CSV table of C-alpha atoms in Angstrom, one decimal:
chain,number,residue,atom,x,y,z
A,1,MET,CA,67.8,9.7,2.8
A,2,ASP,CA,67.7,6.1,4.2
A,3,ALA,CA,71.1,5.0,5.3
A,4,SER,CA,71.0,1.8,3.2
A,5,ARG,CA,70.6,4.0,0.1
A,6,ARG,CA,73.9,5.7,0.9
A,7,THR,CA,75.8,2.5,1.4
A,8,ILE,CA,74.5,0.1,-1.2
A,9,PRO,CA,75.9,0.8,-4.7
A,10,GLY,CA,73.2,1.8,-7.2
A,11,ALA,CA,70.5,1.9,-4.5
A,12,GLN,CA,69.6,5.5,-5.2
A,13,SER,CA,69.0,4.8,-8.9
A,14,VAL,CA,66.9,1.7,-8.1
A,15,ALA,CA,64.8,3.8,-5.6
A,16,ARG,CA,64.3,6.5,-8.2
A,17,ALA,CA,63.2,4.0,-10.8
A,18,ALA,CA,60.9,2.3,-8.4
A,19,ALA,CA,59.3,5.7,-7.5
A,20,LEU,CA,58.7,6.4,-11.2
A,21,LEU,CA,57.1,2.9,-11.7
A,22,ARG,CA,54.8,3.6,-8.7
A,23,LEU,CA,53.8,7.0,-10.2
A,24,VAL,CA,53.1,5.5,-13.7
A,25,THR,CA,51.1,2.6,-12.4
A,26,SER,CA,49.1,4.8,-10.0
A,27,ALA,CA,48.0,7.0,-12.9
A,28,GLY,CA,46.2,4.2,-14.6
A,29,GLU,CA,45.3,4.0,-18.3
A,30,GLN,CA,45.6,7.8,-18.9
A,31,GLY,CA,49.2,7.8,-17.9
A,32,LEU,CA,51.3,10.9,-16.9
A,33,SER,CA,53.4,13.4,-18.7
A,34,VAL,CA,57.2,13.4,-18.1
A,35,ALA,CA,56.8,16.9,-16.6
A,36,GLU,CA,54.2,15.7,-14.1
A,37,ILE,CA,56.3,12.6,-13.2
A,38,ALA,CA,59.4,14.8,-12.7
A,39,ARG,CA,57.4,17.2,-10.5
A,40,ARG,CA,55.9,14.4,-8.3
A,41,ALA,CA,59.2,12.5,-8.0
A,42,GLU,CA,61.1,15.7,-7.2
A,43,LEU,CA,63.5,15.1,-10.1
A,44,THR,CA,64.7,17.3,-13.0
A,45,ARG,CA,62.9,16.6,-16.2
A,46,PRO,CA,66.0,15.3,-18.0
A,47,THR,CA,66.7,12.9,-15.1
A,48,ALA,CA,63.1,11.7,-15.1
A,49,HIS,CA,63.1,11.2,-18.9
A,50,ARG,CA,66.4,9.3,-18.8
A,51,LEU,CA,65.1,6.9,-16.2
A,52,LEU,CA,61.8,6.5,-18.0
A,53,SER,CA,63.6,5.7,-21.3
A,54,ALA,CA,65.7,3.1,-19.5
A,55,LEU,CA,62.5,1.5,-18.1
A,56,ARG,CA,60.9,1.6,-21.5
A,57,HIS,CA,63.9,-0.2,-23.0
A,58,GLU,CA,63.2,-3.0,-20.4
A,59,GLY,CA,59.5,-3.1,-21.2
A,60,LEU,CA,58.5,-1.8,-17.8
A,61,VAL,CA,56.9,1.4,-19.0
A,62,ASP,CA,55.5,2.5,-22.4
A,63,GLN,CA,54.8,5.9,-24.0
A,64,ASP,CA,51.7,6.7,-25.9
A,65,GLU,CA,52.7,7.8,-29.4
A,66,HIS,CA,49.9,10.4,-29.6
A,67,SER,CA,49.7,12.0,-26.2
A,68,GLY,CA,53.3,11.3,-25.0
A,69,ALA,CA,52.0,10.1,-21.7
A,70,TRP,CA,53.9,7.4,-19.9
A,71,MET,CA,52.0,4.2,-18.9
A,72,PRO,CA,52.7,0.7,-17.5
A,73,GLY,CA,54.6,-1.6,-19.9
A,74,PRO,CA,54.1,-5.2,-20.9
A,75,GLU,CA,56.8,-6.6,-18.6
A,76,LEU,CA,54.9,-5.2,-15.6
A,77,TYR,CA,51.9,-7.3,-16.6
A,78,LEU,CA,54.0,-10.4,-16.9
A,79,MET,CA,55.7,-9.9,-13.6
A,80,GLY,CA,52.3,-9.1,-12.0
A,81,THR,CA,50.8,-12.4,-13.1
A,82,VAL,CA,53.6,-14.3,-11.4
A,83,ALA,CA,53.5,-12.3,-8.2
A,84,ALA,CA,49.7,-12.6,-8.1
A,85,SER,CA,49.8,-16.2,-7.1
A,86,ARG,CA,51.5,-15.2,-3.8
A,87,TYR,CA,50.0,-11.8,-3.1
A,88,ASP,CA,46.7,-11.4,-4.8
A,89,ILE,CA,43.6,-12.1,-2.9
A,90,THR,CA,41.2,-10.5,-5.3
A,91,ALA,CA,39.7,-13.8,-6.4
A,92,ILE,CA,38.5,-14.7,-2.9
A,93,ALA,CA,37.7,-11.1,-2.0
A,94,ARG,CA,35.6,-9.8,-4.9
A,95,ASP,CA,32.3,-11.2,-3.8
A,96,ILE,CA,32.8,-9.8,-0.3
A,97,VAL,CA,33.5,-6.4,-1.7
A,98,ARG,CA,30.5,-6.6,-3.9
A,99,SER,CA,28.3,-7.7,-1.0
A,100,LEU,CA,29.5,-4.7,1.0
A,101,ALA,CA,28.6,-2.4,-1.9
A,102,VAL,CA,25.1,-4.0,-2.2
A,103,ARG,CA,24.4,-3.9,1.5
A,104,THR,CA,25.4,-0.3,2.0
A,105,GLU,CA,24.7,1.1,-1.5
A,106,GLU,CA,28.0,2.9,-1.2
A,107,SER,CA,31.3,2.4,-3.2
A,108,ALA,CA,33.3,-0.4,-1.6
A,109,PHE,CA,37.0,-1.1,-1.9
A,110,LEU,CA,39.8,-3.6,-1.2
A,111,SER,CA,43.2,-2.1,-0.6
A,112,VAL,CA,46.5,-3.8,0.2
A,113,ARG,CA,49.5,-2.6,2.1
A,114,ARG,CA,52.7,-2.2,0.0
A,115,GLY,CA,55.5,-0.8,2.1
A,116,ASP,CA,54.5,2.6,3.4
A,117,GLU,CA,51.4,2.9,1.2
A,118,THR,CA,48.1,1.3,0.4
A,119,VAL,CA,47.1,0.4,-3.2
A,120,CYS,CA,43.5,0.0,-4.2
A,121,LEU,CA,42.9,-3.5,-5.8
A,122,ILE,CA,39.1,-3.6,-6.2
A,123,ARG,CA,36.3,-1.1,-6.5
A,124,GLU,CA,32.6,-2.0,-6.5
A,125,ASP,CA,30.0,0.8,-6.7
A,126,GLY,CA,26.7,0.6,-4.8
A,127,ALA,CA,23.3,1.6,-6.0
A,128,PHE,CA,23.4,5.2,-4.6
A,129,PRO,CA,23.9,7.4,-7.7
A,130,ILE,CA,26.1,10.1,-6.2
A,131,ARG,CA,29.6,8.8,-5.7
A,132,SER,CA,33.1,9.8,-4.5
A,133,PHE,CA,35.9,9.2,-7.0
A,134,VAL,CA,38.8,9.7,-4.6
A,135,LEU,CA,39.7,6.0,-4.8
A,136,SER,CA,39.9,3.6,-7.7
A,137,GLU,CA,42.0,0.6,-8.8
A,138,GLY,CA,45.7,1.4,-8.7
A,139,VAL,CA,45.4,4.5,-6.6
A,140,ARG,CA,48.0,4.8,-3.8
A,141,PHE,CA,47.9,6.7,-0.5
A,142,PRO,CA,50.4,6.8,2.3
A,143,LEU,CA,49.5,4.8,5.4
A,144,GLY,CA,47.4,6.9,7.7
A,145,VAL,CA,45.9,9.2,5.0
A,146,ALA,CA,42.9,7.4,3.5
A,147,SER,CA,40.6,5.3,5.8
A,148,ALA,CA,42.1,2.0,4.5
A,149,GLY,CA,45.6,3.1,5.4
A,150,LEU,CA,44.5,4.5,8.7
A,151,ALA,CA,42.9,1.2,9.6
A,152,ILE,CA,46.0,-0.8,8.7
A,153,LEU,CA,48.4,1.6,10.5
A,154,ALA,CA,46.3,1.6,13.7
A,155,PHE,CA,46.8,-2.2,14.1
A,156,LEU,CA,50.5,-2.4,13.3
A,157,PRO,CA,52.8,-2.9,16.3
A,158,PRO,CA,53.6,0.4,18.1
A,159,HIS,CA,57.3,0.3,17.1
A,160,ASP,CA,56.3,0.0,13.5
A,161,VAL,CA,54.0,3.0,13.8
A,162,ASP,CA,56.8,5.0,15.5
A,163,ALA,CA,59.2,4.1,12.7
A,164,TYR,CA,56.7,5.0,10.0
A,165,LEU,CA,56.0,8.4,11.4
A,166,ASP,CA,59.7,9.0,11.8
A,167,ARG,CA,60.2,8.2,8.1
A,168,HIS,CA,57.4,10.5,7.0
A,169,PRO,CA,57.4,13.9,8.7
A,170,GLU,CA,56.0,15.4,5.5
A,171,LEU,CA,52.5,14.0,5.9
A,172,ALA,CA,51.0,17.2,7.3
A,173,GLU,CA,52.7,19.3,4.6
A,174,ARG,CA,51.5,17.1,1.8
A,175,HIS,CA,48.0,16.0,3.0
A,176,GLY,CA,46.9,18.8,5.4
A,177,ALA,CA,47.3,19.7,9.1
A,178,ALA,CA,45.0,16.9,10.1
A,179,HIS,CA,47.9,14.5,9.4
A,180,ALA,CA,50.3,16.2,11.8
A,181,GLU,CA,51.6,13.5,14.1
A,182,PRO,CA,49.7,14.4,17.3
A,183,ARG,CA,46.3,14.5,15.4
A,184,LEU,CA,47.1,11.3,13.4
A,185,ARG,CA,48.1,9.4,16.6
A,186,ALA,CA,44.8,10.5,18.2
A,187,ARG,CA,42.9,9.1,15.2
A,188,LEU,CA,44.9,5.9,15.5
A,189,ARG,CA,43.8,5.5,19.1
A,190,GLU,CA,40.2,6.2,18.1
A,191,THR,CA,40.4,3.6,15.4
A,192,GLN,CA,41.8,1.0,17.8
A,193,ALA,CA,39.0,1.6,20.2
A,194,ARG,CA,36.2,1.7,17.6
A,195,GLY,CA,37.6,-1.1,15.4
A,196,TYR,CA,37.3,0.8,12.2
A,197,ALA,CA,38.8,4.1,10.8
A,198,LEU,CA,36.9,7.3,9.8
A,199,ASN,CA,38.0,9.8,7.3
A,200,PRO,CA,35.5,12.7,7.4
A,201,GLY,CA,36.6,14.7,4.3
A,202,LEU,CA,40.3,14.9,5.2
A,203,ILE,CA,41.4,14.1,1.6
A,204,VAL,CA,38.7,15.8,-0.4
A,205,GLU,CA,36.1,18.0,1.2
A,206,GLY,CA,32.6,16.4,1.1
A,207,SER,CA,34.0,12.9,0.6
A,208,TYR,CA,33.7,10.5,3.6
A,209,GLY,CA,35.6,7.3,4.1
A,210,ILE,CA,35.4,4.4,6.6
A,211,GLY,CA,37.9,1.5,6.7
A,212,ALA,CA,38.5,-1.8,8.5
A,213,ALA,CA,41.7,-3.9,8.5
A,214,VAL,CA,41.9,-7.4,7.2
A,215,PHE,CA,44.5,-9.6,8.7
A,216,THR,CA,46.9,-12.4,7.6
A,217,ARG,CA,46.8,-15.8,9.3
A,218,ALA,CA,49.6,-14.6,11.6
A,219,GLY,CA,47.5,-11.6,12.6
A,220,HIS,CA,49.2,-8.8,10.7
A,221,PRO,CA,47.0,-6.1,9.1
A,222,GLN,CA,47.9,-6.5,5.4
A,223,TRP,CA,44.7,-5.4,3.6
A,224,ALA,CA,41.6,-3.2,4.3
A,225,LEU,CA,38.0,-3.0,3.2
A,226,SER,CA,36.6,0.5,3.0
A,227,LEU,CA,33.6,2.5,2.0
A,228,THR,CA,33.5,6.0,0.5
A,229,GLY,CA,30.7,8.3,-0.4
A,230,VAL,CA,29.4,11.8,-0.1
A,231,ASP,CA,29.4,13.1,3.5
A,232,PHE,CA,25.6,13.5,3.9
A,233,ARG,CA,25.4,9.7,3.5
A,234,PHE,CA,27.6,9.2,6.5
A,235,SER,CA,25.5,10.8,9.3
A,236,PRO,CA,26.4,10.2,12.9
A,237,GLU,CA,23.3,8.0,13.2
A,238,ARG,CA,24.3,5.8,10.2
A,239,VAL,CA,28.0,5.5,10.7
A,240,PRO,CA,27.8,2.9,13.5
A,241,ASP,CA,25.6,0.6,11.3
A,242,LEU,CA,28.0,1.0,8.4
A,243,GLY,CA,30.9,0.2,10.8
A,244,ARG,CA,29.3,-3.0,12.0
A,245,THR,CA,28.6,-4.1,8.4
A,246,LEU,CA,32.1,-3.2,7.4
A,247,LEU,CA,33.7,-5.1,10.3
A,248,ALA,CA,31.6,-8.2,9.6
A,249,HIS,CA,32.8,-8.3,6.0
A,250,ALA,CA,36.4,-7.7,7.1
A,251,HIS,CA,36.1,-10.5,9.6
A,252,GLN,CA,34.7,-12.8,6.8
A,253,LEU,CA,37.6,-12.0,4.5
A,254,THR,CA,40.2,-12.5,7.3
A,255,THR,CA,38.6,-15.9,8.0
A,256,ARG,CA,38.7,-16.8,4.4
A,257,ILE,CA,42.4,-15.8,4.1
A,258,ALA,CA,43.2,-17.8,7.2
A,259,ALA,CA,41.5,-20.9,5.7
A,260,GLY,CA,43.6,-20.5,2.6
A,261,ALA,CA,46.8,-20.1,4.7
A,262,ARG,CA,47.8,-17.0,2.9
């Protein structure tokens, strides 16, 4: 457990509630059952239900009266509209993501870094009819797992990368041996050299991802553009062209963000 959670009164309860909010929001419109939330949060079912009930009382989550599934509540929407004015770049990024999907005919995405995770903000599907559905709006992945998070992690300062890997020794256990630290560090070096990240079916077999970081005005990797599709569409001959297209669009968005002083 983080030392700060042991010393700040109430920090553990806040952390648990925040974890439940992330699980509920990542599930999207279909929601999650209390049993599934408890399993993913590594809590007992009574504890999860007690926390969810408290969050519902505050309007932060809601429960479907028919299915019993837990979903985001109205207060989250109100909070999100306020926070969007500072953090949301979807308005200036959507046409770039759409252009990326049109140019490549693959599914294109914008993701944002939130702590130790990436969250998908925009999905635009290209014309090719066979698609990968690993990623959609609201889906979260740890940094270094999906191509977007790998691209962001690769361009963080080395001490931040070291601290992240120290905090998350469970990556290989949860996401496969390819995410063991030595292999992940090797992919980070490859990403730095290449400029964009590759995920050749490391999350779901047959689904290929490629991601490029998007930077703040100060030069911090805060977002990523990515493409996903079925693996036969990402041949060794085609990937360099896709990478150049992806980097060009990422540079365009970085320039647009800098012009807006975000």
